[in-house]
CSV table of C-alpha atoms in Angstrom, one decimal:
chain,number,residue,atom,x,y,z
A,1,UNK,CA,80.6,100.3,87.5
A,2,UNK,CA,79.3,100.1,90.9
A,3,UNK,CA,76.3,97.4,89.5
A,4,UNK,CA,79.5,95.6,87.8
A,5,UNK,CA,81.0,94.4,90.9
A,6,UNK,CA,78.0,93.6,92.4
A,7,UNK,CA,77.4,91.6,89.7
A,8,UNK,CA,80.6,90.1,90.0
A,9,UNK,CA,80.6,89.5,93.5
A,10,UNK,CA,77.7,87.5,93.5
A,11,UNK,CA,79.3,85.3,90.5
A,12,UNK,CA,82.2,85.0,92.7
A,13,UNK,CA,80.1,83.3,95.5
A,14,UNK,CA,78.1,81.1,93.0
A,15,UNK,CA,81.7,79.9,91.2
A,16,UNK,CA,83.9,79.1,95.0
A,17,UNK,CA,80.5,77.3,95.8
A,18,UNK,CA,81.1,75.5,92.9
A,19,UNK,CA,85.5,75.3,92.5
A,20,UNK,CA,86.5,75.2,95.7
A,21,UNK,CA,83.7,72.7,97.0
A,22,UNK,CA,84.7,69.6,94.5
A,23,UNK,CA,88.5,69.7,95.2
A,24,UNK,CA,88.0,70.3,98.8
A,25,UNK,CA,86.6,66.7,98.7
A,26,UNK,CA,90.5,65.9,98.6
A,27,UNK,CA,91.3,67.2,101.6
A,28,UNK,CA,90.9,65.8,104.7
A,29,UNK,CA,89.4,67.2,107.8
A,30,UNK,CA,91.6,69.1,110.4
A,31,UNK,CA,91.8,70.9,113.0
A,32,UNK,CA,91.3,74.9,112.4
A,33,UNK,CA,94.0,76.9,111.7
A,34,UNK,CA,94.1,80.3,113.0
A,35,UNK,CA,96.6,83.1,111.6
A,36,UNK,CA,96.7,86.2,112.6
A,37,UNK,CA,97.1,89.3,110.2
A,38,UNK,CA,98.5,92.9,111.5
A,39,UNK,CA,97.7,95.7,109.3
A,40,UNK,CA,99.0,99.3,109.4
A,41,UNK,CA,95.3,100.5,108.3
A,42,UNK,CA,92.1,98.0,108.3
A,43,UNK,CA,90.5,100.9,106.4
A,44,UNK,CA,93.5,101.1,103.8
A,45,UNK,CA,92.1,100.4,100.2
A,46,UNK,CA,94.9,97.7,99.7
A,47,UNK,CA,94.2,95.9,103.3
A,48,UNK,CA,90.5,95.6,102.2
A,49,UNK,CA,91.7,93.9,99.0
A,50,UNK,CA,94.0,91.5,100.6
A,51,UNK,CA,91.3,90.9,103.4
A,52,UNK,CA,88.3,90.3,100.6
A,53,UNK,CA,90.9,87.8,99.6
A,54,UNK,CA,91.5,86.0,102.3
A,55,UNK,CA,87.8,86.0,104.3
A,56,UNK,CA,86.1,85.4,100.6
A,57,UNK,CA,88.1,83.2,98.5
A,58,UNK,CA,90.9,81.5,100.8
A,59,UNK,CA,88.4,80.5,103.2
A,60,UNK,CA,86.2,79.2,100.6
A,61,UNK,CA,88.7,76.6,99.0
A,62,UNK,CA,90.2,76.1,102.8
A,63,UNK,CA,88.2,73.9,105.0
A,64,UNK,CA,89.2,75.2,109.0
A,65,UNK,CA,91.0,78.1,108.5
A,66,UNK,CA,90.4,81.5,110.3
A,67,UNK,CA,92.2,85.2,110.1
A,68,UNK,CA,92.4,87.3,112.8
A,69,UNK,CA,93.4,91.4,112.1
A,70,UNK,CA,94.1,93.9,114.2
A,71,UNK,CA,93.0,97.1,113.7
A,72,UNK,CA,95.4,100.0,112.4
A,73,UNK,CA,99.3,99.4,114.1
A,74,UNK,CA,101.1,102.6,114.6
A,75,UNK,CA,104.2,101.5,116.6
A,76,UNK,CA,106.2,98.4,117.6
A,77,UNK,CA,104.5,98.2,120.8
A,78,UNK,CA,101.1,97.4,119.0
A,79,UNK,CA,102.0,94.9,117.0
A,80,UNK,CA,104.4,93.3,119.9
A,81,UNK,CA,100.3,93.4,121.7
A,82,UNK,CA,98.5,92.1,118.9
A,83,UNK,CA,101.0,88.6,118.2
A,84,UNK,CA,100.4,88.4,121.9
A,85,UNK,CA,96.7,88.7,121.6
A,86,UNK,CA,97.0,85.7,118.0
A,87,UNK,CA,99.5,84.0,120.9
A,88,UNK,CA,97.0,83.8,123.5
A,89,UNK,CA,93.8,83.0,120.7
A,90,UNK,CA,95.9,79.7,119.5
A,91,UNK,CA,97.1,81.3,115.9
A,92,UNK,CA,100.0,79.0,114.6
A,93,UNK,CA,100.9,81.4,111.9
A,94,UNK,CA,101.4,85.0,111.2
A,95,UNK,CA,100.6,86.9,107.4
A,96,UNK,CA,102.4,90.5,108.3
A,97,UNK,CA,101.6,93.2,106.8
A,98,UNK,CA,103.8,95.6,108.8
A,99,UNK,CA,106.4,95.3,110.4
A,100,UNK,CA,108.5,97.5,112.5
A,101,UNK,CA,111.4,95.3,114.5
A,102,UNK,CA,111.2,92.0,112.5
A,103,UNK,CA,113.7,90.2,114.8
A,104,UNK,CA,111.7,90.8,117.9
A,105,UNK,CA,108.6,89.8,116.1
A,106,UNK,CA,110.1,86.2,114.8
A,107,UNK,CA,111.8,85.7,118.1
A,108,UNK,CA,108.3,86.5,119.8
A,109,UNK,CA,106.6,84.3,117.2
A,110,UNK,CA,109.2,81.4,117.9
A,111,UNK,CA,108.5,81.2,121.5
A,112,UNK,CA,104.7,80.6,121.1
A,113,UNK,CA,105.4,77.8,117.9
A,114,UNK,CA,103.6,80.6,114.8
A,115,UNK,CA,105.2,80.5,111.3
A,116,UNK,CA,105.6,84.3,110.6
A,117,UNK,CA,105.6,85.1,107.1
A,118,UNK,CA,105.6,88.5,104.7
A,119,UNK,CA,103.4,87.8,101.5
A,120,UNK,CA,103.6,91.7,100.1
A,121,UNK,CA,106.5,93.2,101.7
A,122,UNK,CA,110.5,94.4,101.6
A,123,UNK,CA,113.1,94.1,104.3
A,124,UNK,CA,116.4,95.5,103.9
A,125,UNK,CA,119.4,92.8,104.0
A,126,UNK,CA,120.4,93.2,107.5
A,127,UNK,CA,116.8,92.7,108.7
A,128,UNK,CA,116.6,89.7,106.2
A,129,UNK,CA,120.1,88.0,107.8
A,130,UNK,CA,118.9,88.7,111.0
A,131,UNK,CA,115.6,86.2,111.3
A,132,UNK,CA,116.4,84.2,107.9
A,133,UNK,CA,117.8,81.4,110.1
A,134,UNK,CA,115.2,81.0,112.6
A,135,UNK,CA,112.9,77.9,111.5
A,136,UNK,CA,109.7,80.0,112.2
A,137,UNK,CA,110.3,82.7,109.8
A,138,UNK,CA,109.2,81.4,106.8
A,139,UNK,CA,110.3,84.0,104.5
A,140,UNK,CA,109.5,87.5,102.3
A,141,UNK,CA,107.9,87.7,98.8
A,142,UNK,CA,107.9,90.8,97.5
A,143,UNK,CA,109.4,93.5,94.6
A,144,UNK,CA,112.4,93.7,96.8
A,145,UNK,CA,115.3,96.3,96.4
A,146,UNK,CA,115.4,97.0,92.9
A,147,UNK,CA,112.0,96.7,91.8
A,148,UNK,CA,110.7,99.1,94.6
A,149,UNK,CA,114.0,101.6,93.4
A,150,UNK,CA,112.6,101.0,89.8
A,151,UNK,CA,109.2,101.3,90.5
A,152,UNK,CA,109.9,105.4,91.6
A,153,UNK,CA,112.3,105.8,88.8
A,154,UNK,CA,109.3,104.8,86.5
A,155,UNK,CA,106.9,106.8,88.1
A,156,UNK,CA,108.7,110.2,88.2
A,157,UNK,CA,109.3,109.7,84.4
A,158,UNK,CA,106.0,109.1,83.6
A,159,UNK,CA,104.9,112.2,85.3
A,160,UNK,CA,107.8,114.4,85.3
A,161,UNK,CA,107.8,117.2,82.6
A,162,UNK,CA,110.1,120.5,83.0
A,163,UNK,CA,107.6,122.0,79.6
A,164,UNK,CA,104.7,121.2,82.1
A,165,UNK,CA,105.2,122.0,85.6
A,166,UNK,CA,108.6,122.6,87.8
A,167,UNK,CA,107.0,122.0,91.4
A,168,UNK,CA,106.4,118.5,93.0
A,169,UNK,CA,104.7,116.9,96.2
A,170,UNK,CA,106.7,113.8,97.5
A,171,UNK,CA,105.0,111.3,100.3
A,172,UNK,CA,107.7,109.3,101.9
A,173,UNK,CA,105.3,107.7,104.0
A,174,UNK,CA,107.2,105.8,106.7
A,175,UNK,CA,111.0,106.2,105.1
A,176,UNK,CA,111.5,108.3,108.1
A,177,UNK,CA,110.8,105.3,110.5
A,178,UNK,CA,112.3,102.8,108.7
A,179,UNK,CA,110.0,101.5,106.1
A,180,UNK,CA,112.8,99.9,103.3
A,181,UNK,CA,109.8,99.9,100.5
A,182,UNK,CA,109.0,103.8,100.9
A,183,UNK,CA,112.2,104.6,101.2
A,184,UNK,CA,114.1,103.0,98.4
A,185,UNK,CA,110.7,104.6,96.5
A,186,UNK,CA,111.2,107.8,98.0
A,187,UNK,CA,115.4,108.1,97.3
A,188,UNK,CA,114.1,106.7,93.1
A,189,UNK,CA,111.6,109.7,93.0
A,190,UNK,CA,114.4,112.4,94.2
A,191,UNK,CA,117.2,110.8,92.5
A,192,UNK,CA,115.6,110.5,88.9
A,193,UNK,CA,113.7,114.3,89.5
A,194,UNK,CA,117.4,115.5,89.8
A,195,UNK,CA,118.5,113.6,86.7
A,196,UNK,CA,115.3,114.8,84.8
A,197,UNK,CA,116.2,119.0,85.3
A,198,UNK,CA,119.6,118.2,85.1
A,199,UNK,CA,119.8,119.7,89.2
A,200,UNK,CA,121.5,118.6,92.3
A,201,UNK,CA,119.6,119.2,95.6
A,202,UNK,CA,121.8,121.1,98.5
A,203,UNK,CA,120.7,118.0,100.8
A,204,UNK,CA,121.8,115.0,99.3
A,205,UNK,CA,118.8,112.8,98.3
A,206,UNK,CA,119.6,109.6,100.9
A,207,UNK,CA,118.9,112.2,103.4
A,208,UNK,CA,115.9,114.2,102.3
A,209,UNK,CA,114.2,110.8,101.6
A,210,UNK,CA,114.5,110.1,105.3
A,211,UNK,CA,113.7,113.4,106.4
A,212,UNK,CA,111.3,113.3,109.7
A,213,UNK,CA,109.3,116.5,108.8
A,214,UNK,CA,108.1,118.6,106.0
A,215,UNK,CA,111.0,119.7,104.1
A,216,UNK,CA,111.1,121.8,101.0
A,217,UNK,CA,113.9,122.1,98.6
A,218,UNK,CA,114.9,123.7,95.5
A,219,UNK,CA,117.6,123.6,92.8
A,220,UNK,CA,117.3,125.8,89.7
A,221,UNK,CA,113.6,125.6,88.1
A,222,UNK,CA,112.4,122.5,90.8
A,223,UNK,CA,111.4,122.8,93.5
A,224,UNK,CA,110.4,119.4,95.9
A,225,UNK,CA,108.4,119.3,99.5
A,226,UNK,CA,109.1,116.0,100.7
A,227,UNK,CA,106.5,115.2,103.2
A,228,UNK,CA,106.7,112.2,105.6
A,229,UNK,CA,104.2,110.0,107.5
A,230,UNK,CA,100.7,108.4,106.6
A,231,UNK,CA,98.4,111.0,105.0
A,232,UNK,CA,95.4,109.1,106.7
A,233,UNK,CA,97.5,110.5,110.1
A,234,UNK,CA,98.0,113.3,111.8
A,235,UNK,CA,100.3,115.4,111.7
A,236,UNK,CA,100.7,114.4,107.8
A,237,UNK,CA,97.2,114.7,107.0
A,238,UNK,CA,97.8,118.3,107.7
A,239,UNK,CA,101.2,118.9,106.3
A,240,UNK,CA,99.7,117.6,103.0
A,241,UNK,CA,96.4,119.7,103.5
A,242,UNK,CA,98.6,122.4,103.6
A,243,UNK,CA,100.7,122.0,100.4
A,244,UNK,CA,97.7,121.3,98.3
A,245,UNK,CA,95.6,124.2,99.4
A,246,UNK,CA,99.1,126.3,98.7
A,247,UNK,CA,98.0,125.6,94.8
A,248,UNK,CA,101.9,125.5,94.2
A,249,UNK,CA,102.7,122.7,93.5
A,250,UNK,CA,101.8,120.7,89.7
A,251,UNK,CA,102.1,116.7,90.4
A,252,UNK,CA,102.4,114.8,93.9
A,253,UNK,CA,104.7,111.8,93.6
A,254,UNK,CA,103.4,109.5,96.1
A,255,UNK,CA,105.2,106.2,97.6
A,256,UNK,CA,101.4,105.5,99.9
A,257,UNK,CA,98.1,105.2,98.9
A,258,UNK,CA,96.5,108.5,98.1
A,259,UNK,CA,92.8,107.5,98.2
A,260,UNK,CA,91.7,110.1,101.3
A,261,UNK,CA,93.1,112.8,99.4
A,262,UNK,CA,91.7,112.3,96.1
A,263,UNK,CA,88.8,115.2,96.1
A,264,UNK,CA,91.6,117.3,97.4
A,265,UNK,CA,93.9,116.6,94.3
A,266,UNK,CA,90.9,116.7,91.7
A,267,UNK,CA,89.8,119.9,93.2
A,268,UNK,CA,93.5,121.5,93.2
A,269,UNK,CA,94.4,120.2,89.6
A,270,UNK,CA,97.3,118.5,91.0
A,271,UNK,CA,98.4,115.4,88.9
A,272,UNK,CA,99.4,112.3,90.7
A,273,UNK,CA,101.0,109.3,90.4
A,274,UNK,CA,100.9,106.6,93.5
A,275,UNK,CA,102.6,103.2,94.1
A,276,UNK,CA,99.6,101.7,95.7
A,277,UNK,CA,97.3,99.0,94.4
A,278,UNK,CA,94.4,98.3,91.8
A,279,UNK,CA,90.9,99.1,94.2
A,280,UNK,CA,87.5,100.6,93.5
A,281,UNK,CA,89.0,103.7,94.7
A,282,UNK,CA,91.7,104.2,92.2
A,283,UNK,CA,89.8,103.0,89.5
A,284,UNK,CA,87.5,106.1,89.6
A,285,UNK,CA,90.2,108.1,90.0
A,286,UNK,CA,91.8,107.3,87.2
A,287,UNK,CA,88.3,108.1,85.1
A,288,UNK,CA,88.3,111.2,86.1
A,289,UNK,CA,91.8,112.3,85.9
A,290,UNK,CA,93.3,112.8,89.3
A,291,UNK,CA,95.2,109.4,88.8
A,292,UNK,CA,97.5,109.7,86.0
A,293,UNK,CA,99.8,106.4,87.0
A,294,UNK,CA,99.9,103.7,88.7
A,295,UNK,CA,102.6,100.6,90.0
A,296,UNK,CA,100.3,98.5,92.3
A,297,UNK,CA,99.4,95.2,93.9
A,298,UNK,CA,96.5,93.0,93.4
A,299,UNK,CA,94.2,91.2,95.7
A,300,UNK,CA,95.0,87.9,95.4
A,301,UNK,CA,98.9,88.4,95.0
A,302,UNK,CA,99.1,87.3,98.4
A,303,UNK,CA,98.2,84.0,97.7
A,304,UNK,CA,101.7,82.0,97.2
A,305,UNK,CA,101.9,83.8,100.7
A,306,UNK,CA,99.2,81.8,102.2
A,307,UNK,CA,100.4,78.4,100.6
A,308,UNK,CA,104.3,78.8,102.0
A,309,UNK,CA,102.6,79.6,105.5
A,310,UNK,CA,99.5,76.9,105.5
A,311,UNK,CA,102.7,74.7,104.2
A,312,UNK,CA,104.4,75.5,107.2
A,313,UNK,CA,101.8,74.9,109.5
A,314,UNK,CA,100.8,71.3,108.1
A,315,UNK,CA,104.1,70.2,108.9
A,316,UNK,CA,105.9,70.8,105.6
A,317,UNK,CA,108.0,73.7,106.9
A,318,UNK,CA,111.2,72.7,105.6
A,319,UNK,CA,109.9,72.1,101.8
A,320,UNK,CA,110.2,76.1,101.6
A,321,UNK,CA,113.6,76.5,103.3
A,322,UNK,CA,116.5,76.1,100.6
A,323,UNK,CA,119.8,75.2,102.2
A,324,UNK,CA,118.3,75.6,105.1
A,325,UNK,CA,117.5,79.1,105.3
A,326,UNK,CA,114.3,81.2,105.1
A,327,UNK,CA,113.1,81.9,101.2
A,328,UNK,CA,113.1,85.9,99.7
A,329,UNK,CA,111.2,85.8,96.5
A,330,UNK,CA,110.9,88.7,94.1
A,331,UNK,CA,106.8,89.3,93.2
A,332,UNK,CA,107.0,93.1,92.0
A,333,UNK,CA,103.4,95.5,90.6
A,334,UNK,CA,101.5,95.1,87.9
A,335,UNK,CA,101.5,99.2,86.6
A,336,UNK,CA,99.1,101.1,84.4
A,337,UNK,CA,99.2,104.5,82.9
A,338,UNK,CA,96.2,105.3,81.2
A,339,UNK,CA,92.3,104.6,81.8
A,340,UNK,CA,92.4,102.3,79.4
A,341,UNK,CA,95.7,99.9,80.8
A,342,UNK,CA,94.0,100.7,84.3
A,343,UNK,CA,90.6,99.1,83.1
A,344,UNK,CA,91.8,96.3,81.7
A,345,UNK,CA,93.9,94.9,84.3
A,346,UNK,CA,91.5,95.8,86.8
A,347,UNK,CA,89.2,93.0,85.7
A,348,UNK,CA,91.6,90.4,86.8
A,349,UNK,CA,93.2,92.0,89.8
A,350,UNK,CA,90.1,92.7,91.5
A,351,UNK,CA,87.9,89.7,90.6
A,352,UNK,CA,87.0,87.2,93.2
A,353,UNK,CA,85.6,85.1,90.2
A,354,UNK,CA,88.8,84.8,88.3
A,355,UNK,CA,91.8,85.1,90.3
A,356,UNK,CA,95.4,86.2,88.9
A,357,UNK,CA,96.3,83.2,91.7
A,358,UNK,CA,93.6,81.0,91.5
A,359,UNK,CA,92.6,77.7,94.0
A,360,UNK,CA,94.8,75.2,91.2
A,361,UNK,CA,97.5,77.4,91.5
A,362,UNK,CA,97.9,77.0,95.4
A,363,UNK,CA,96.7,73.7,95.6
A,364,UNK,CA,99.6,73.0,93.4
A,365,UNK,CA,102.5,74.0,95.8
A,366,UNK,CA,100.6,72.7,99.0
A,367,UNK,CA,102.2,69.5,99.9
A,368,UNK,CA,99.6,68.2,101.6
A,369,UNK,CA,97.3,68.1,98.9
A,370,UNK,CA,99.8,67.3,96.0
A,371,UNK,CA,103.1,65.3,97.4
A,372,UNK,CA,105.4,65.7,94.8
A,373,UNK,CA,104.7,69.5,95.0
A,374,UNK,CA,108.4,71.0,96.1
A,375,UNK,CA,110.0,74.5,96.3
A,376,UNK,CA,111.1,75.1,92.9
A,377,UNK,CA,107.2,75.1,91.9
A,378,UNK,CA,106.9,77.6,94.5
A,379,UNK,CA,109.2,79.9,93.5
A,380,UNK,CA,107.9,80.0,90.1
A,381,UNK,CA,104.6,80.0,90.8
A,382,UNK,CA,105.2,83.2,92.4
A,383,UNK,CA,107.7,85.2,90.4
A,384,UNK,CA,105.1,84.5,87.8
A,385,UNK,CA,103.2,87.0,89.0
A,386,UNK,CA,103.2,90.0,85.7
A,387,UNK,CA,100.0,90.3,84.2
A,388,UNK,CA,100.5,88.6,81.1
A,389,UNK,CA,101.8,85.1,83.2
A,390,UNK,CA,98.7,85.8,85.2
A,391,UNK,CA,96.1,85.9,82.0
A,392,UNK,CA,98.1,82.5,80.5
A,393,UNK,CA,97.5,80.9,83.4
A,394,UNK,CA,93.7,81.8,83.0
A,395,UNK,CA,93.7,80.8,79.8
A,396,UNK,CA,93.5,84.1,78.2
């Protein structure tokens, strides 16, 4: 596998030689464009993706554009450093992968003239009303409520089977500090677990998804540790540890990527499911077992992203702002649970060769490189973001 996408890298570099250098040709020479990208975890599998993405691809079909990321943000205070560091380093837009006050961020951004965007991200409504009229926030794509609520329903019935197993590992990852996505994930998981055993927890569910520390609860046969935080942190690295090495517990459930605790789960026996995205990492893991299911993102899903915000920044901000207001467009995962699905979709999702959003498919919403482009190609462009829309558009 490895020698595959080596191979496939280095067809990559020979085909954006090749694409992205005659239509460039089109475009005419500009100053560079900086944005800046905050990341929770440079290291994370899905961060690499996105970043492979963007440094490989974008900036091959791109003339003048650079990315700048910070290292791994762990509070508000960091990031509030980091869009003061893209501030100070002339970046006129912002690609946010976290986020932890979104008002304060856009009102920062606003001051110093960056576009702020989220291309792979959920808000809740009241963080949505409270920046959606401000001219530099461009907008949210992403699965939004119901799709990240459906995404854990679909999960725990894939994995969940009283005949099999009563006893279940739940990551809530940052529910506890306010993350809408893990949340709405984490309250799906609890909610349908219940409704599977036919159980009602003591502590309602809205509450035990939120919980701030480890916290395990039990109703007839089930029994449920919900465990908070980033496993690739501490103290959650630890908690988890802990759990896994109790050799209790039959399936983790997990609304974060899973990839550092992989060995640990093959070696327990522990089945898991994770909401993360389609990487190297997981692909192995689902060869050999530990991975059982997965609803995840794909590198260059982040790519309508980049058009609204490089739209923005050549001066055609107001093409993406219906009635006004900042856009919120639904772009949910692409989900596999076998091998087999896993495989299969993998091709396109991590290919840098042939991309599920592709240089024409960009170039087509960018209004400065086709005029009559306008919002309503946008939108669909990026709602049509399942795998099979993906494969027509390649022709498959």
């Amino acid at each position: 596998m490895k020698k595959l996408i080596i191979a496939l890298l280095l067809l990559a570099m020979l085909l954006l030689a090749f694409a992205c250098g005659v239509i460039s040709d089109d475009v005419d020479e500009q100053d560079q464009i900086i944005i800046g990208v905050p990341t929770y975890n440079i290291a994370d599998a899905q961060v690499k993706m996105f970043k492979d993405y963007l440094d490989t691809y974008i900036r091959g079909c791109f003339d003048g554009v650079t990315f700048i990321y910070s290292e791994s943000i762990t509070n508000s205070s960091e990031l509030m450093d980091f869009l003061e560091l893209c501030a100070g380093q002339g970046a006129e837009g912002i690609m946010a992968f976290i986020s932890y006050d979104l008002a304060a961020e856009v009102d920062f951004c606003a001051q110093n003239s960056m576009y702020y965007i989220r291309p792979a991200g959920t808000t809740t409504d009241a963080e949505f009303a409270s920046v959606a009229d401000n001219p530099y926030y461009v907008g949210e794509i992403g699965p939004g409520a119901a799709v990240e609520y459906d995404s854990g329903v679909k999960m725990t019935e894939a994995l969940a089977d009283p005949e099999a197993g009563h006893k279940y590992i739940v990551l809530s990852g940052g529910a506890c500090i306010g993350n809408e996505m893990h949340r709405l994930r984490t309250l799906a998981i609890l909610e349908t677990l219940e409704k599977i055993y036919g159980v009602t927890f003591d502590e309602p569910a809205e509450a035990l998804a939120v919980a701030d520390e480890t916290t395990v609860v039990q109703a007839g046969d089930l029994q449920v540790a919900v465990c908070p935080g980033y496993v690739w942190r501490s103290p959650a690295d630890a908690a988890v540890a802990a759990l896994i090495d109790s050799n209790e517990y039959d399936v983790m459930l997990a609304t974060i990527p899973v990839t550092v605790l992989l060995s640990d789960l093959s070696d327990a026996g522990i089945r898991c499911g994770a909401i993360d995205c389609f990487s190297e990492e997981n692909y192995y893991a689902f060869k050999d077992g530990t991975l059982s299911y997965l609803a995840g993102k794909y590198s260059s899903e982040i790519g309508p992203g980049f058009a609204a915000l490089y739209n923005a920044i050549t001066g055609n901000a107001a093409l993406y702002r219906p009635d006004g207001h900042a856009f919120r467009l639904e772009q949910g995962f692409w989900t596999a649970a076998s091998f087999d699905e896993y495989e299969e979709k993998y091709a396109l999702a991590a290919s840098l060769a042939v991309n599920a959003y592709d240089y024409d498919d960009l170039y087509s919403v960018v209004k400065a490189l086709r005029p009559e482009a306008d919002f309503a190609d946008f939108a669909a462009l990026v709602q049509a973001y399942d795998y099979d829309s993906c494969r027509a558009r390649r022709g498959e």
